[in-house]
Amino acid sequence: DKLYFKLFGNKPYRIDYEKYPNVQREDIDLVIKNKEGNPIKISEKYRPIDYNDILLEVYSVFPNKIGWALESKADILTYWFPNRVIILDIPKIVDIFESNEITKQMHIIDSGKELCSFIINHKTYYFWVVRARNDTYYSLSVVLKFEHLDKLGINYRVIPLTE
């Protein structure tokens, strides 16, 4: 929460999902007011290992339930790694994925990870698709390297975490 205070000048309000379960479905983990007093909705993701990319869930249950990367109503996505945090423009990601019908380009993959091609804005991109198997279903996520974020025009900021 110190980082949010440093960035926005206010302490964040963490969402109580028992009280507000609909907010969790909108992929909002906390809300903070910026210096002008306007609320900013934040989605947080954590990865214990920094692979120099971000993982975006396209399907939480393939092919029936869209994942958080397309359902998010957050204003920003903070992706936490052990030594840094990446702040991303999640509405831009949602817009790119929706306008290019990423879900229609997805298919079940045979292994845990497969390199797949996607047409975005009339260009072909190659992203790793990761399959996570649960008891009775699969989730599918797309791996975006930072070079992909740059090429797609997705704004992000890298903030080193210091002790």
Short mmCIF file of C-alpha atoms in Angstrom, two decimals:
data_model
loop_
_atom_site.label_atom_id
_atom_site.label_comp_id
_atom_site.label_asym_id
_atom_site.label_seq_id
_atom_site.Cartn_x
_atom_site.Cartn_y
_atom_site.Cartn_z
CA ASP A 1 0.00 0.00 0.00
CA LYS A 2 3.03 2.28 0.40
CA LEU A 3 3.59 2.26 -3.35
CA TYR A 4 0.01 3.31 -4.04
CA PHE A 5 0.29 6.13 -1.52
CA LYS A 6 3.51 7.26 -3.16
CA LEU A 7 1.97 7.17 -6.65
CA PHE A 8 -1.48 8.59 -5.90
CA GLY A 9 -1.11 10.47 -2.62
CA ASN A 10 -3.83 8.44 -0.92
CA LYS A 11 -4.26 5.12 0.86
CA PRO A 12 -6.13 2.46 -1.15
CA TYR A 13 -9.40 0.87 -0.07
CA ARG A 14 -9.19 -2.91 -0.45
CA ILE A 15 -12.43 -4.50 -1.59
CA ASP A 16 -14.19 -6.83 0.88
CA TYR A 17 -15.36 -9.56 -1.52
CA GLU A 18 -17.75 -11.05 1.02
CA LYS A 19 -19.62 -7.73 1.08
CA TYR A 20 -19.16 -6.93 -2.62
CA PRO A 21 -18.80 -10.16 -4.64
CA ASN A 22 -19.84 -8.43 -7.88
CA VAL A 23 -16.76 -6.19 -7.65
CA GLN A 24 -14.47 -9.24 -7.64
CA ARG A 25 -16.18 -10.46 -10.83
CA GLU A 26 -15.29 -7.10 -12.37
CA ASP A 27 -11.60 -7.78 -11.56
CA ILE A 28 -11.32 -4.87 -9.12
CA ASP A 29 -9.13 -5.51 -6.07
CA LEU A 30 -8.85 -2.02 -4.66
CA VAL A 31 -9.92 1.56 -5.23
CA ILE A 32 -7.83 4.64 -4.58
CA LYS A 33 -8.50 8.31 -5.14
CA ASN A 34 -5.98 10.17 -7.23
CA LYS A 35 -4.66 13.60 -6.25
CA GLU A 36 -7.70 15.24 -7.88
CA GLY A 37 -10.04 13.07 -5.79
CA ASN A 38 -11.22 10.83 -8.64
CA PRO A 39 -11.50 7.08 -7.94
CA ILE A 40 -9.12 4.71 -9.71
CA LYS A 41 -10.09 1.02 -9.85
CA ILE A 42 -7.08 -1.30 -9.64
CA SER A 43 -6.64 -4.96 -10.50
CA GLU A 44 -3.67 -6.70 -8.87
CA LYS A 45 -1.87 -9.80 -10.10
CA TYR A 46 1.11 -11.51 -8.48
CA ARG A 47 3.78 -13.80 -9.88
CA PRO A 48 6.47 -15.27 -7.64
CA ILE A 49 8.94 -15.49 -10.54
CA ASP A 50 9.62 -12.69 -13.02
CA TYR A 51 9.70 -14.19 -16.51
CA ASN A 52 9.91 -10.71 -18.07
CA ASP A 53 6.35 -10.96 -19.36
CA ILE A 54 2.77 -10.75 -18.18
CA LEU A 55 0.18 -13.50 -18.22
CA LEU A 56 -3.34 -12.51 -19.27
CA GLU A 57 -6.23 -14.91 -18.68
CA VAL A 58 -8.40 -14.97 -21.81
CA TYR A 59 -10.61 -17.89 -20.74
CA SER A 60 -11.17 -18.85 -17.12
CA VAL A 61 -13.15 -21.87 -18.35
CA PHE A 62 -12.50 -22.72 -21.99
CA PRO A 63 -14.62 -22.22 -24.11
CA ASN A 64 -17.52 -21.08 -21.91
CA LYS A 65 -16.30 -18.35 -19.56
CA ILE A 66 -14.21 -15.34 -20.56
CA GLY A 67 -11.23 -14.58 -18.30
CA TRP A 68 -10.33 -11.47 -16.36
CA ALA A 69 -8.20 -9.99 -19.17
CA LEU A 70 -11.40 -9.37 -21.17
CA GLU A 71 -13.86 -8.84 -18.33
CA SER A 72 -11.86 -6.35 -16.28
CA LYS A 73 -13.55 -3.10 -15.34
CA ALA A 74 -10.38 -1.83 -13.66
CA ASP A 75 -8.64 1.35 -14.76
CA ILE A 76 -5.15 -0.02 -14.23
CA LEU A 77 -3.52 -3.40 -13.74
CA THR A 78 -0.64 -3.72 -11.32
CA TYR A 79 1.47 -6.82 -11.92
CA TRP A 80 3.64 -7.55 -8.89
CA PHE A 81 6.93 -9.43 -9.14
CA PRO A 82 9.52 -9.97 -6.37
CA ASN A 83 11.69 -7.00 -7.42
CA ARG A 84 9.37 -4.75 -9.43
CA VAL A 85 5.80 -3.84 -10.21
CA ILE A 86 4.45 -3.18 -13.69
CA ILE A 87 1.53 -0.76 -14.02
CA LEU A 88 -0.49 -1.30 -17.19
CA ASP A 89 -3.37 0.28 -19.05
CA ILE A 90 -5.89 -2.60 -18.69
CA PRO A 91 -8.69 -0.86 -20.65
CA LYS A 92 -6.34 -0.72 -23.66
CA ILE A 93 -5.65 -4.46 -23.33
CA VAL A 94 -9.38 -5.22 -23.09
CA ASP A 95 -10.04 -3.02 -26.14
CA ILE A 96 -7.31 -4.67 -28.25
CA PHE A 97 -8.42 -8.18 -27.29
CA GLU A 98 -12.13 -7.44 -27.89
CA SER A 99 -11.77 -5.46 -31.12
CA ASN A 100 -9.56 -8.16 -32.63
CA GLU A 101 -11.76 -11.01 -31.38
CA ILE A 102 -8.93 -12.78 -29.56
CA THR A 103 -11.39 -15.28 -28.06
CA LYS A 104 -12.41 -16.46 -31.53
CA GLN A 105 -8.75 -17.01 -32.38
CA MET A 106 -8.15 -19.21 -29.31
CA HIS A 107 -8.27 -23.00 -29.41
CA ILE A 108 -7.54 -25.70 -26.87
CA ILE A 109 -3.87 -26.56 -26.91
CA ASP A 110 -2.48 -30.06 -26.49
CA SER A 111 0.27 -29.25 -24.05
CA GLY A 112 0.73 -26.85 -21.17
CA LYS A 113 2.24 -24.18 -23.43
CA GLU A 114 2.08 -23.59 -27.17
CA LEU A 115 3.21 -20.80 -29.51
CA CYS A 116 0.12 -19.55 -31.40
CA SER A 117 -0.46 -16.90 -34.03
CA PHE A 118 -2.96 -14.08 -33.61
CA ILE A 119 -4.10 -11.41 -36.03
CA ILE A 120 -4.21 -8.03 -34.31
CA ASN A 121 -4.84 -4.87 -36.29
CA HIS A 122 -4.13 -6.77 -39.53
CA LYS A 123 -0.70 -7.94 -38.33
CA THR A 124 0.34 -11.41 -37.22
CA TYR A 125 1.75 -11.78 -33.72
CA TYR A 126 3.04 -14.91 -32.03
CA PHE A 127 2.20 -15.35 -28.35
CA TRP A 128 2.63 -18.25 -26.03
CA VAL A 129 -0.71 -19.63 -24.88
CA VAL A 130 -0.64 -21.35 -21.50
CA ARG A 131 -3.18 -23.97 -20.50
CA ALA A 132 -3.94 -24.59 -16.85
CA ARG A 133 -5.96 -27.71 -16.13
CA ASN A 134 -8.30 -27.76 -13.20
CA ASP A 135 -10.44 -30.71 -12.13
CA THR A 136 -12.97 -30.55 -14.95
CA TYR A 137 -11.94 -27.64 -17.17
CA TYR A 138 -9.08 -25.69 -18.71
CA SER A 139 -8.19 -22.04 -18.46
CA LEU A 140 -6.22 -20.38 -21.26
CA SER A 141 -3.92 -17.40 -20.89
CA VAL A 142 -1.79 -15.40 -23.31
CA VAL A 143 1.79 -14.47 -22.47
CA LEU A 144 2.75 -10.96 -23.54
CA LYS A 145 6.40 -9.98 -23.55
CA PHE A 146 7.21 -6.32 -23.04
CA GLU A 147 8.16 -5.99 -26.71
CA HIS A 148 4.57 -7.05 -27.53
CA LEU A 149 3.21 -4.35 -25.22
CA ASP A 150 5.35 -1.79 -27.04
CA LYS A 151 4.28 -2.98 -30.50
CA LEU A 152 0.60 -3.00 -29.51
CA GLY A 153 0.80 0.48 -28.02
CA ILE A 154 -0.09 -0.64 -24.49
CA ASN A 155 1.19 1.89 -21.98
CA TYR A 156 3.02 0.53 -18.98
CA ARG A 157 5.36 1.73 -16.29
CA VAL A 158 8.05 -0.28 -14.48
CA ILE A 159 8.69 0.55 -10.84
CA PRO A 160 11.58 -1.16 -9.02
CA LEU A 161 10.72 -2.39 -5.54
CA THR A 162 13.23 -1.41 -2.92
CA GLU A 163 13.48 -2.46 0.69
#
